[in-house]
Each structure stands twice: as C-alpha cells, then as structure tokens.
Amino acid sequence: MDTNSEALVRRIRVAVLPWNPHITEKKMFGGSCFLFKGKMCVGETKGRLMVRVVPGKMNQVLDDPDVSPMDFTGKPMKEFIFVAEKGFDSEAKLQHWIELGIEHAQSKQIG
C-alpha cells in the first residue's frame, strides 16, 4: 500500500470512530473497506475514496466535480462512487463522505 493510501485509511479509521463498535475493516476492491453492521459504506483503493450512496442522492453527488461513478469493473457499479483526492482534502470533507456511506449502510439494515 502506498503512502497516500495508508494515510487515507488512517484518516478513515479516525473518522468512523463515532460509529464504533459497528464498524469493521476488510480488504476488498484491492484496498481497505469499512463496513457498518456488515454493510460496506466507504473504502480506499489506489488512493481514491470509495463511497456507497443512497439512490436518491446519486444524481446530486455525481454533479460534484471531484466525484465519478465507480467503474472498478469497467462499467459503473450501482450506488458506488469514487471521490478524487481534492474532494476529501479536509477532515470536514472526508466526514461528509463517510456520513453518506453510513447513511447507505443504515438504509440496507433489516428492522
């Protein structure tokens, strides 16, 4: 893992602390992903931030110039985005994306 990736993973670990003990970390998509109650919400791959977004917010989120559809497999994956480094260059920006990812995971919880 390169330095940018390691630094981003460390930042995510700190930013998800308010949701402990419901957060787990798992190697996925060639990087580190964070799961809320077993549902993937955010992660890092190749220095990029991955975020799952509820369907109702996807169009708005994709209007952000720092956001692109997550095309890890060559075609966009449903409810996944990549955020370029400029889009999470402050802790407040990173927190915004993490909260969107947690919102997505919570929307997938049963009960």
Coordinates of N, CA and C in Angstrom, one line a residue:
M1 N 0.9 -1.2 0.0 CA 0.0 0.0 0.0 C 0.9 1.2 0.0
D2 N 0.6 2.2 -0.9 CA 1.4 3.4 -1.0 C 1.1 4.4 0.2
T3 N 1.9 5.4 0.3 CA 1.8 6.3 1.4 C 0.4 7.0 1.4
N4 N 0.0 7.5 0.2 CA -1.3 8.2 0.1 C -2.5 7.2 0.6
S5 N -2.4 6.0 0.1 CA -3.4 5.0 0.5 C -3.4 4.8 2.0
E6 N -2.2 4.6 2.6 CA -2.1 4.3 4.0 C -2.6 5.5 4.8
A7 N -2.3 6.7 4.4 CA -2.7 7.9 5.1 C -4.2 8.1 5.0
L8 N -4.8 7.7 3.9 CA -6.3 7.8 3.7 C -7.0 6.8 4.6
V9 N -6.4 5.6 4.7 CA -7.0 4.5 5.5 C -6.9 5.0 7.0
R10 N -5.8 5.6 7.4 CA -5.7 6.0 8.8 C -6.8 7.1 9.1
R11 N -6.9 8.0 8.1 CA -7.9 9.1 8.3 C -9.3 8.5 8.4
I12 N -9.7 7.5 7.6 CA -11.0 6.9 7.7 C -11.2 6.2 9.0
R13 N -10.2 5.5 9.5 CA -10.3 4.9 10.8 C -10.6 5.8 11.9
V14 N -10.0 7.0 11.9 CA -10.3 8.0 12.9 C -11.8 8.6 12.7
A15 N -12.1 8.8 11.4 CA -13.4 9.4 11.1 C -14.6 8.5 11.4
V16 N -14.4 7.2 11.4 CA -15.5 6.3 11.7 C -15.6 6.0 13.2
L17 N -14.8 6.5 14.0 CA -14.8 6.2 15.4 C -16.2 6.4 16.1
P18 N -16.9 7.5 15.7 CA -18.2 7.7 16.3 C -19.2 6.5 16.1
W19 N -18.9 5.7 15.1 CA -19.9 4.6 14.9 C -19.4 3.2 15.4
N20 N -18.2 3.3 16.1 CA -17.8 2.0 16.8 C -18.8 1.7 17.8
P21 N -19.0 0.4 18.1 CA -18.3 -0.8 17.6 C -18.9 -1.4 16.4
H22 N -19.7 -0.6 15.7 CA -20.4 -1.2 14.5 C -19.6 -1.2 13.2
I23 N -18.4 -0.7 13.3 CA -17.5 -0.6 12.1 C -16.5 -1.8 12.1
T24 N -16.4 -2.4 10.9 CA -15.3 -3.4 10.7 C -14.6 -3.0 9.5
E25 N -13.3 -3.4 9.4 CA -12.5 -3.1 8.3 C -12.2 -4.5 7.5
K26 N -12.2 -4.4 6.2 CA -12.0 -5.6 5.4 C -11.3 -5.3 4.1
K27 N -10.4 -6.2 3.7 CA -9.7 -6.0 2.4 C -10.7 -6.3 1.3
M28 N -11.0 -5.3 0.4 CA -11.9 -5.5 -0.7 C -11.5 -4.5 -1.8
F29 N -11.8 -4.9 -3.0 CA -11.6 -4.0 -4.2 C -10.1 -3.5 -4.3
G30 N -9.2 -4.4 -3.8 CA -7.8 -4.0 -3.9 C -7.4 -3.0 -2.9
G31 N -8.2 -2.8 -1.9 CA -7.8 -1.8 -0.8 C -8.5 -2.2 0.5
S32 N -8.8 -1.2 1.3 CA -9.4 -1.4 2.6 C -10.8 -0.8 2.5
C33 N -11.8 -1.6 3.0 CA -13.2 -1.1 3.0 C -13.6 -1.1 4.5
F34 N -14.6 -0.3 4.7 CA -15.1 -0.2 6.1 C -16.6 -0.5 6.0
L35 N -17.0 -1.4 6.9 CA -18.4 -1.8 6.9 C -19.1 -1.4 8.1
F36 N -20.4 -0.9 8.0 CA -21.2 -0.6 9.1 C -22.2 -1.7 9.3
K37 N -22.1 -2.4 10.4 CA -23.0 -3.5 10.7 C -23.1 -4.5 9.5
G38 N -21.9 -4.7 9.0 CA -21.7 -5.7 7.9 C -22.0 -5.2 6.5
K39 N -22.3 -3.9 6.3 CA -22.6 -3.4 5.0 C -21.5 -2.4 4.6
M40 N -20.9 -2.6 3.5 CA -19.8 -1.7 3.0 C -20.4 -0.3 2.9
C41 N -19.6 0.7 3.4 CA -20.0 2.1 3.3 C -19.0 3.0 2.7
V42 N -17.7 2.8 3.1 CA -16.6 3.6 2.5 C -15.4 2.7 2.4
G43 N -14.5 3.2 1.6 CA -13.2 2.5 1.5 C -12.2 3.3 0.7
E44 N -11.0 2.6 0.5 CA -9.9 3.2 -0.2 C -9.4 2.2 -1.2
T45 N -9.1 2.6 -2.4 CA -8.4 1.8 -3.3 C -7.5 2.8 -4.2
K46 N -6.2 2.5 -4.3 CA -5.3 3.2 -5.1 C -5.4 4.7 -4.8
G47 N -5.5 5.1 -3.5 CA -5.5 6.5 -3.1 C -6.8 7.2 -3.3
R48 N -7.8 6.5 -3.8 CA -9.1 7.1 -4.1 C -10.1 6.6 -3.0
L49 N -11.0 7.5 -2.7 CA -12.1 7.2 -1.7 C -13.2 6.6 -2.5
M50 N -13.7 5.5 -1.9 CA -14.9 4.8 -2.5 C -16.1 5.1 -1.5
V51 N -17.2 5.4 -2.0 CA -18.4 5.6 -1.1 C -19.6 5.0 -1.7
R52 N -20.4 4.4 -0.9 CA -21.7 3.9 -1.3 C -22.7 5.0 -1.0
V53 N -23.6 5.3 -1.9 CA -24.6 6.5 -1.8 C -26.0 5.9 -2.0
V54 N -26.9 6.4 -1.2 CA -28.3 6.0 -1.4 C -28.8 6.5 -2.8
P55 N -29.6 5.7 -3.5 CA -30.0 6.0 -4.8 C -30.6 7.5 -5.0
G56 N -31.3 7.9 -4.0 CA -31.9 9.3 -4.1 C -31.0 10.4 -4.1
K57 N -29.7 10.2 -3.7 CA -28.7 11.2 -3.7 C -27.6 11.1 -4.8
M58 N -27.7 10.0 -5.6 CA -26.7 9.8 -6.6 C -26.5 10.9 -7.6
N59 N -27.6 11.4 -8.2 CA -27.5 12.4 -9.2 C -26.9 13.7 -8.6
Q60 N -27.3 14.1 -7.4 CA -26.7 15.3 -6.8 C -25.2 15.1 -6.5
V61 N -24.9 13.9 -6.0 CA -23.5 13.6 -5.7 C -22.6 13.6 -7.0
L62 N -23.1 13.1 -8.0 CA -22.4 13.0 -9.3 C -22.2 14.3 -10.0
D63 N -22.9 15.4 -9.5 CA -22.7 16.7 -10.0 C -21.4 17.3 -9.5
D64 N -20.9 16.8 -8.4 CA -19.7 17.3 -7.8 C -18.5 17.0 -8.7
P65 N -17.7 18.0 -9.1 CA -16.6 17.8 -10.0 C -15.5 16.8 -9.5
D66 N -15.5 16.5 -8.2 CA -14.5 15.6 -7.6 C -15.0 14.2 -7.5
V67 N -16.2 13.9 -8.0 CA -16.9 12.6 -7.9 C -17.0 12.0 -9.3
S68 N -16.8 10.7 -9.4 CA -17.1 10.0 -10.6 C -17.7 8.6 -10.3
P69 N -18.5 8.0 -11.2 CA -19.0 6.7 -10.9 C -17.9 5.7 -10.7
M70 N -18.1 4.8 -9.8 CA -17.1 3.8 -9.5 C -17.2 2.7 -10.6
D71 N -16.2 2.7 -11.5 CA -16.2 1.8 -12.6 C -15.1 0.8 -12.4
F72 N -15.0 0.2 -11.2 CA -14.0 -0.7 -10.9 C -13.9 -1.9 -11.9
T73 N -15.1 -2.3 -12.3 CA -15.2 -3.5 -13.2 C -15.3 -3.1 -14.7
G74 N -15.1 -1.8 -15.0 CA -15.2 -1.4 -16.4 C -16.5 -0.7 -16.7
K75 N -17.5 -1.0 -15.9 CA -18.8 -0.3 -16.0 C -19.2 0.2 -14.6
P76 N -20.0 1.3 -14.6 CA -20.3 1.9 -13.3 C -21.1 0.9 -12.4
M77 N -20.7 0.9 -11.1 CA -21.3 0.0 -10.2 C -22.4 0.8 -9.5
K78 N -23.6 0.1 -9.3 CA -24.8 0.8 -8.7 C -24.5 1.2 -7.3
E79 N -24.8 2.5 -7.1 CA -24.7 3.1 -5.7 C -23.3 3.3 -5.2
F80 N -22.3 3.2 -6.1 CA -20.9 3.4 -5.7 C -20.3 4.6 -6.4
I81 N -19.4 5.4 -5.7 CA -18.7 6.5 -6.4 C -17.3 6.4 -6.0
F82 N -16.4 7.1 -6.8 CA -15.1 7.4 -6.4 C -15.0 8.9 -6.1
V83 N -14.2 9.3 -5.1 CA -14.0 10.7 -4.9 C -12.5 11.0 -5.0
A84 N -12.2 12.0 -5.9 CA -10.8 12.3 -6.1 C -10.3 13.0 -4.8
E85 N -8.9 13.0 -4.7 CA -8.3 13.5 -3.5 C -8.7 14.9 -3.1
K86 N -8.9 15.8 -4.1 CA -9.3 17.1 -3.8 C -10.7 17.2 -3.0
G87 N -11.5 16.1 -3.3 CA -12.8 16.1 -2.7 C -12.8 15.6 -1.2
F88 N -11.7 15.2 -0.7 CA -11.6 14.8 0.7 C -10.3 15.3 1.3
D89 N -9.9 16.5 0.9 CA -8.6 17.1 1.3 C -8.7 17.8 2.7
S90 N -9.9 17.7 3.3 CA -10.0 18.3 4.7 C -10.8 17.2 5.5
E91 N -10.7 17.3 6.8 CA -11.4 16.3 7.6 C -12.9 16.5 7.5
A92 N -13.4 17.8 7.3 CA -14.8 18.0 7.2 C -15.3 17.4 5.9
K93 N -14.6 17.5 4.8 CA -15.0 16.9 3.5 C -15.0 15.4 3.7
L94 N -14.0 14.8 4.3 CA -14.0 13.3 4.5 C -15.2 12.9 5.3
Q95 N -15.4 13.6 6.4 CA -16.6 13.3 7.2 C -17.9 13.3 6.5
H96 N -18.1 14.3 5.6 CA -19.3 14.3 4.7 C -19.4 13.0 4.0
W97 N -18.4 12.5 3.3 CA -18.5 11.3 2.5 C -18.7 10.1 3.4
I98 N -18.1 10.1 4.6 CA -18.3 8.9 5.5 C -19.8 8.9 5.9
E99 N -20.3 10.1 6.2 CA -21.7 10.1 6.7 C -22.6 9.6 5.6
L100 N -22.3 10.0 4.3 CA -23.1 9.5 3.2 C -23.0 7.9 3.1
G101 N -21.8 7.4 3.3 CA -21.7 6.0 3.3 C -22.4 5.3 4.4
I102 N -22.3 5.8 5.6 CA -23.0 5.3 6.7 C -24.5 5.3 6.5
E103 N -25.0 6.4 5.9 CA -26.4 6.5 5.6 C -26.9 5.4 4.6
H104 N -26.0 5.1 3.7 CA -26.3 4.0 2.7 C -26.4 2.7 3.5
A105 N -25.4 2.4 4.3 CA -25.4 1.1 5.1 C -26.6 1.0 6.0
Q106 N -27.0 2.1 6.6 CA -28.1 2.1 7.5 C -29.4 1.8 6.7
S107 N -29.5 2.3 5.5 CA -30.7 2.1 4.6 C -30.8 0.6 4.3
K108 N -29.7 -0.1 4.4 CA -29.8 -1.5 4.0 C -30.0 -2.5 5.2
Q109 N -30.1 -1.9 6.4 CA -30.3 -2.7 7.6 C -31.7 -3.2 7.7
I110 N -31.9 -4.4 8.1 CA -33.2 -5.0 8.3 C -33.7 -4.7 9.7
G111 N -34.9 -4.2 9.8 CA -35.5 -3.9 11.1 C -35.2 -2.6 11.6

